[in-house]
PDB file of C-alpha atoms in Angstrom:
ATOM      1  CA  MET A  23     -26.070  72.678-178.914  1.00  0.00           C
ATOM      2  CA  ALA A  24     -24.785  70.388-176.256  1.00  0.00           C
ATOM      3  CA  ASP A  25     -27.417  67.833-174.655  1.00  0.00           C
ATOM      4  CA  ILE A  26     -28.760  68.435-171.605  1.00  0.00           C
ATOM      5  CA  LYS A  27     -28.407  65.869-168.730  1.00  0.00           C
ATOM      6  CA  TYR A  28     -31.231  65.840-166.162  1.00  0.00           C
ATOM      7  CA  GLU A  29     -32.307  63.297-163.700  1.00  0.00           C
ATOM      8  CA  ILE A  30     -35.876  63.519-161.936  1.00  0.00           C
ATOM      9  CA  LYS A  31     -35.101  62.957-158.387  1.00  0.00           C
ATOM     10  CA  GLU A  32     -38.746  63.039-156.922  1.00  0.00           C
ATOM     11  CA  THR A  33     -42.022  63.880-158.842  1.00  0.00           C
ATOM     12  CA  ILE A  34     -43.914  66.113-156.374  1.00  0.00           C
ATOM     13  CA  GLY A  35     -47.110  66.609-158.418  1.00  0.00           C
ATOM     14  CA  ALA A  36     -48.921  66.995-161.512  1.00  0.00           C
ATOM     15  CA  LEU A  37     -50.550  70.552-161.831  1.00  0.00           C
ATOM     16  CA  SER A  38     -52.404  69.859-165.157  1.00  0.00           C
ATOM     17  CA  GLU A  39     -52.498  67.553-168.297  1.00  0.00           C
ATOM     18  CA  SER A  40     -53.086  68.583-171.709  1.00  0.00           C
ATOM     19  CA  SER A  41     -55.258  66.763-174.174  1.00  0.00           C
ATOM     20  CA  LYS A  42     -52.289  65.436-175.927  1.00  0.00           C
ATOM     21  CA  GLY A  43     -50.731  63.683-172.345  1.00  0.00           C
ATOM     22  CA  TRP A  44     -48.415  66.469-171.517  1.00  0.00           C
ATOM     23  CA  LYS A  45     -48.354  67.064-168.100  1.00  0.00           C
ATOM     24  CA  LYS A  46     -47.135  70.248-166.106  1.00  0.00           C
ATOM     25  CA  GLU A  47     -45.536  69.148-162.934  1.00  0.00           C
ATOM     26  CA  LEU A  48     -43.369  70.108-160.055  1.00  0.00           C
ATOM     27  CA  ASN A  49     -40.498  67.976-159.679  1.00  0.00           C
ATOM     28  CA  LEU A  50     -37.083  68.014-158.015  1.00  0.00           C
ATOM     29  CA  ILE A  51     -34.306  67.652-160.738  1.00  0.00           C
ATOM     30  CA  SER A  52     -30.505  67.309-160.917  1.00  0.00           C
ATOM     31  CA  TRP A  53     -29.733  69.162-163.958  1.00  0.00           C
ATOM     32  CA  ASN A  54     -26.005  68.398-165.495  1.00  0.00           C
ATOM     33  CA  ASP A  55     -25.168  66.403-162.401  1.00  0.00           C
ATOM     34  CA  LYS A  56     -25.661  69.547-160.168  1.00  0.00           C
ATOM     35  CA  GLU A  57     -27.305  69.884-156.912  1.00  0.00           C
ATOM     36  CA  PRO A  58     -31.316  69.065-157.358  1.00  0.00           C
ATOM     37  CA  LYS A  59     -33.765  72.076-157.636  1.00  0.00           C
ATOM     38  CA  PHE A  60     -37.279  72.402-157.814  1.00  0.00           C
ATOM     39  CA  ASP A  61     -38.690  72.549-161.236  1.00  0.00           C
ATOM     40  CA  ILE A  62     -42.179  73.623-162.916  1.00  0.00           C
ATOM     41  CA  ARG A  63     -42.423  72.345-166.699  1.00  0.00           C
ATOM     42  CA  ASP A  64     -44.373  70.533-169.236  1.00  0.00           C
ATOM     43  CA  TRP A  65     -43.487  66.829-169.895  1.00  0.00           C
ATOM     44  CA  ASP A  66     -44.426  64.547-172.668  1.00  0.00           C
ATOM     45  CA  PRO A  67     -45.920  61.134-171.508  1.00  0.00           C
ATOM     46  CA  GLU A  68     -42.574  59.212-171.648  1.00  0.00           C
ATOM     47  CA  TYR A  69     -40.301  62.122-170.031  1.00  0.00           C
ATOM     48  CA  ASN A  70     -38.189  62.487-173.327  1.00  0.00           C
ATOM     49  CA  LYS A  71     -39.411  65.793-174.446  1.00  0.00           C
ATOM     50  CA  MET A  72     -39.987  69.020-172.146  1.00  0.00           C
ATOM     51  CA  GLY A  73     -41.460  72.437-172.534  1.00  0.00           C
ATOM     52  CA  LYS A  74     -40.011  75.676-171.071  1.00  0.00           C
ATOM     53  CA  GLY A  75     -40.156  76.057-167.424  1.00  0.00           C
ATOM     54  CA  VAL A  76     -38.931  77.406-164.292  1.00  0.00           C
ATOM     55  CA  THR A  77     -36.307  76.138-161.855  1.00  0.00           C
ATOM     56  CA  LEU A  78     -36.443  77.268-157.896  1.00  0.00           C
ATOM     57  CA  THR A  79     -34.028  76.860-155.081  1.00  0.00           C
ATOM     58  CA  ASN A  80     -35.516  75.675-152.066  1.00  0.00           C
ATOM     59  CA  ASP A  81     -35.381  79.340-150.606  1.00  0.00           C
ATOM     60  CA  GLU A  82     -37.098  80.607-154.018  1.00  0.00           C
ATOM     61  CA  LEU A  83     -39.784  77.751-153.487  1.00  0.00           C
ATOM     62  CA  LYS A  84     -40.485  78.891-149.930  1.00  0.00           C
ATOM     63  CA  LYS A  85     -40.879  82.482-151.160  1.00  0.00           C
ATOM     64  CA  LEU A  86     -43.224  81.441-153.759  1.00  0.00           C
ATOM     65  CA  ARG A  87     -45.265  79.568-151.375  1.00  0.00           C
ATOM     66  CA  ASP A  88     -45.444  82.523-148.989  1.00  0.00           C
ATOM     67  CA  VAL A  89     -46.379  84.953-151.781  1.00  0.00           C
ATOM     68  CA  LEU A  90     -49.198  82.419-153.020  1.00  0.00           C
ATOM     69  CA  ASN A  91     -50.392  82.223-149.472  1.00  0.00           C
ATOM     70  CA  GLU A  92     -50.904  85.808-149.293  1.00  0.00           C
ATOM     71  CA  MET A  93     -52.935  86.140-152.477  1.00  0.00           C
ATOM     72  CA  GLU A  94     -56.730  86.235-152.284  1.00  0.00           C
ATOM     73  CA  LEU A  95     -58.249  83.706-155.029  1.00  0.00           C
TER      74      LEU A  95
END
């Protein structure tokens, strides 16, 4: 399996933290030297290991914001 290259361009915010120190974060990440996208996933404290996540374009993130704003919580 080929290595995945990534660079965290901006940490936008932490959503939660586990008892082992892993944080679920919203970040702006460049994957394999491509245009940065918004990304939500778990990261270990050193940012060496990651969990499964979801990557969103700017338009998808705006749509998600709109959907969340319409929800009654």
